[in-house]
Amino acid sequence: MSKRLFVKGNEAVAMGAIEAGCRFYFGYPITTQSDIPEYISREFPKVGGTFIQAESEIASINMLLGASACGERAMTSSSSPGISLKQEGISYMAGSELPGLIVNICRSGPGLGGIDASQADYFQSVKGGGHGGYHIIVLAPGSVQEMYDLTMLAFDLSDRYRVPAMILGDSVLGQMKEAMTPHPYEPPVDLPEKDWVVTGKGAHGGQRIVKSLYLGDGELEAHNWRLHAKYAELKEKEVRYEGVGLEDAELVVTAFGSTARIAKTAIRMARDEGLRVGLLRPITVFPFPEQAFLQATETAKRVLCIELNAGQMVQDVRLSVDRDAEVFFYGRPPGAGSLPTPEELLEQIRKYYKD
Amino acid sequence: MQQVFGHPASLKDVQTHFCPGCQHGTIHRLVAEAMDSFGVQDRTIGVASVGCSVFLYGYFDIDVVEAPHGRAPAVATGVKRARPDRIVFTYQGDGDLAAIGTSEIIHAANRGEAMTVIFVNNTTYGMTGGQMAPTTLPEQKTTTSPYGRDVEQAGHPIRMAELLTGLEGTAYSARVSVNSPKNILQAGRAIKKAFEMQIEGKGFAFIEVLSACPTNWGMNPLAANERVAEEMIPYFPLGVFKDNSEA
Ligand SMILES: Cc1ncc(C[n+]2csc(CCOP(=O)(O)OP(=O)(O)O)c2C)c(N)n1
Ligand code: SF4
């Protein structure tokens, strides 16, 4: 399995999921991600998986809820408008402490918008897009290889914490092809046993209930505090990011996903000009790498946040940096032709760089 | 001496929260008796919906997953596909199944999901305080049809059992009522049949149960029960509309 392959980002997600033991897929077609259900519907019969093309995104997230309640590794995938429809089910899964993978290959909006890459679903993804005040684990790959690797990781983190996980990609990452090396999935040895799944009570003695309704005095508050303790634990233990050249950086550039790829090229160009510019790329956008930003800005006092939206992650950056650091933003709301060029970003770097 | 009547094992020995004269309790008992008669309590997974029946895990002594409003057939699809050897049922009200969840029920039936659906039709949204449901009868007053349901404006009551009968995937569809001892016996038989269909792998089985909501109808339990006979049954005829058990 160590042969390099030339694959599409969406296919890499599907391959990673199958390798990680996911055998249940429920989804509904929408452009920028339809390669995922297409790939899975083709490959699942070979591994004994169950594929259902549901009647809607709402139905598919709830099918995922049901399969997950039975302890199975299960997933759904969609793109922005479909993720909006799934929010009801995601909130219920968060409330019921059910693991499961939701893939969002974002396109531009609001509304029907367009099918170009977008990062305008950042708030929706990391702030709990549904009701009730919850979080899910959100991983933002920056390459086809990471689409594969992080899909596996998403299942593990989701199972470990009983928190739904999302792969937050976009149509550039989903549609582009690049070299990737598949590798065997290695399950963590210490994943907790799923001692909460419904199986019919005969299999485990007492009755088991998977639910999110808590009406007793103080019950819901206690339940919510427990959920929030998990989010705190995630922040402490499961943060992932890529840092390049932060040691001597005068200016820290931050971006995630496909935007970070363009930023990397711009940073290389800036370095060629002798500008000491570093990159801090969040890989987990929830939990957000707060400490990494604090650390990086103890020396570098300037941060430039680049996003393919009008400014969302920049708010988390501002909350995380050293109090003396200045945070600048450059972004464009998504739409055809709005993907920034490296030259365009280099200009921004020059503008905000001070030696 | 032979005992001919007792407490079903699948039902916990606790008091329910239902209003006096509410028939959810009777229907719970019939479902429990069906599980007992096939000895499937230990391998049954119930899917609770939103409405007055949401607490069914407090009454049934079985594993339960709770679904969002209307989505029980989708949740049950996930459960049944993950555990095809288990018995899976949903228990849904008319607001749940015939309004917000119409899409989910139609498509679960159409796929022929091997599950049993207990559909409690009381012509109103009970839990939220008696608003108009898709099953509310013409001229019936509710808190959101204070002058009586105007079918010109609000459409006609939906007959779900007949609607689902037309789908290929539906293996069994019946409408029963629990307003008289005779009808209760008949309802019990139909509910058993709907479980048997699943146990024998025949496919999607649907039971619509006409039920009283005395509280929101503003009637005493006896008058509410009479309303079922005099107003509901004429619009929602009882009977078996489809039975593929020999197929
Ligand atoms: C998405 C959503 N919309 C609305 C509600 C509010 N709600 C709770 S129960 C209910 C109606 C239930 O009526 P029905 O299904 O007929 O059951 P009954 O209470 O009559 O047994 C509604 C609208 C909700 N919980 N979720
Ligand atoms: S409100 Fe109606 S349906 Fe709900 S418990 Fe009371 S009588 Fe039963």
PDB file of N, CA, C and O and ligand atoms in Angstrom, chain B residues 18-19 22 24 52 122 126-127 212-216, ligand 2:
ATOM      1  N   PHE B  18     -49.041  10.438  30.814  1.00  0.00           N
ATOM      2  CA  PHE B  18     -50.116  10.817  29.888  1.00  0.00           C
ATOM      3  C   PHE B  18     -51.335  11.344  30.641  1.00  0.00           C
ATOM      4  O   PHE B  18     -51.601  10.974  31.777  1.00  0.00           O
ATOM      5  N   CYS B  19     -52.115  12.201  29.962  1.00  0.00           N
ATOM      6  CA  CYS B  19     -53.319  12.772  30.568  1.00  0.00           C
ATOM      7  C   CYS B  19     -54.361  11.662  30.786  1.00  0.00           C
ATOM      8  O   CYS B  19     -54.350  10.645  30.080  1.00  0.00           O
ATOM      9  N   CYS B  22     -56.023   9.546  27.850  1.00  0.00           N
ATOM     10  CA  CYS B  22     -55.157   9.509  26.672  1.00  0.00           C
ATOM     11  C   CYS B  22     -54.928   8.053  26.289  1.00  0.00           C
ATOM     12  O   CYS B  22     -54.797   7.190  27.151  1.00  0.00           O
ATOM     13  N   HIS B  24     -52.393   6.883  24.375  1.00  0.00           N
ATOM     14  CA  HIS B  24     -50.993   6.489  24.165  1.00  0.00           C
ATOM     15  C   HIS B  24     -50.659   5.286  25.061  1.00  0.00           C
ATOM     16  O   HIS B  24     -49.948   4.362  24.645  1.00  0.00           O
ATOM     17  N   CYS B  52     -45.924  13.742  22.549  1.00  0.00           N
ATOM     18  CA  CYS B  52     -46.245  13.220  23.876  1.00  0.00           C
ATOM     19  C   CYS B  52     -45.630  11.848  24.134  1.00  0.00           C
ATOM     20  O   CYS B  52     -45.524  11.415  25.273  1.00  0.00           O
ATOM     21  N   ASN B 122     -54.065  11.474  16.485  1.00  0.00           N
ATOM     22  CA  ASN B 122     -55.073  12.057  17.390  1.00  0.00           C
ATOM     23  C   ASN B 122     -55.557  13.407  16.866  1.00  0.00           C
ATOM     24  O   ASN B 122     -56.068  14.225  17.607  1.00  0.00           O
ATOM     25  N   GLY B 126     -50.394  17.180  20.193  1.00  0.00           N
ATOM     26  CA  GLY B 126     -50.705  17.079  21.614  1.00  0.00           C
ATOM     27  C   GLY B 126     -49.744  17.863  22.486  1.00  0.00           C
ATOM     28  O   GLY B 126     -50.116  18.791  23.194  1.00  0.00           O
ATOM     29  N   MET B 127     -48.487  17.513  22.381  1.00  0.00           N
ATOM     30  CA  MET B 127     -47.505  18.047  23.326  1.00  0.00           C
ATOM     31  C   MET B 127     -47.404  19.566  23.307  1.00  0.00           C
ATOM     32  O   MET B 127     -47.235  20.207  24.347  1.00  0.00           O
ATOM     33  N   ALA B 212     -57.374   9.152  21.095  1.00  0.00           N
ATOM     34  CA  ALA B 212     -58.014  10.345  21.653  1.00  0.00           C
ATOM     35  C   ALA B 212     -57.011  11.234  22.371  1.00  0.00           C
ATOM     36  O   ALA B 212     -56.079  10.750  22.998  1.00  0.00           O
ATOM     37  N   CYS B 213     -57.225  12.539  22.251  1.00  0.00           N
ATOM     38  CA  CYS B 213     -56.436  13.514  23.016  1.00  0.00           C
ATOM     39  C   CYS B 213     -57.432  14.385  23.770  1.00  0.00           C
ATOM     40  O   CYS B 213     -57.724  15.513  23.373  1.00  0.00           O
ATOM     41  N   PRO B 214     -58.016  13.841  24.861  1.00  0.00           N
ATOM     42  CA  PRO B 214     -59.085  14.561  25.548  1.00  0.00           C
ATOM     43  C   PRO B 214     -58.661  15.962  25.970  1.00  0.00           C
ATOM     44  O   PRO B 214     -59.456  16.908  25.873  1.00  0.00           O
ATOM     45  N   THR B 215     -57.432  16.100  26.407  1.00  0.00           N
ATOM     46  CA  THR B 215     -56.972  17.401  26.906  1.00  0.00           C
ATOM     47  C   THR B 215     -57.106  18.475  25.837  1.00  0.00           C
ATOM     48  O   THR B 215     -57.697  19.528  26.067  1.00  0.00           O
ATOM     49  N   ASN B 216     -56.536  18.197  24.661  1.00  0.00           N
ATOM     50  CA  ASN B 216     -56.539  19.241  23.645  1.00  0.00           C
ATOM     51  C   ASN B 216     -57.845  19.313  22.859  1.00  0.00           C
ATOM     52  O   ASN B 216     -58.095  20.300  22.182  1.00  0.00           O
TER      53      ASN B 216
HETATM   54  S1  SF4 C   2     -51.846  16.034  25.404  1.00  0.00           S
HETATM   55 FE1  SF4 C   2     -53.159  14.590  24.362  1.00  0.00          FE
HETATM   56  S2  SF4 C   2     -51.762  13.106  23.398  1.00  0.00           S
HETATM   57 FE2  SF4 C   2     -50.617  14.224  24.938  1.00  0.00          FE
HETATM   58  S3  SF4 C   2     -50.764  12.972  26.777  1.00  0.00           S
HETATM   59 FE3  SF4 C   2     -52.375  14.478  26.894  1.00  0.00          FE
HETATM   60  S4  SF4 C   2     -54.134  13.455  25.988  1.00  0.00           S
HETATM   61 FE4  SF4 C   2     -52.321  12.300  25.408  1.00  0.00          FE
END
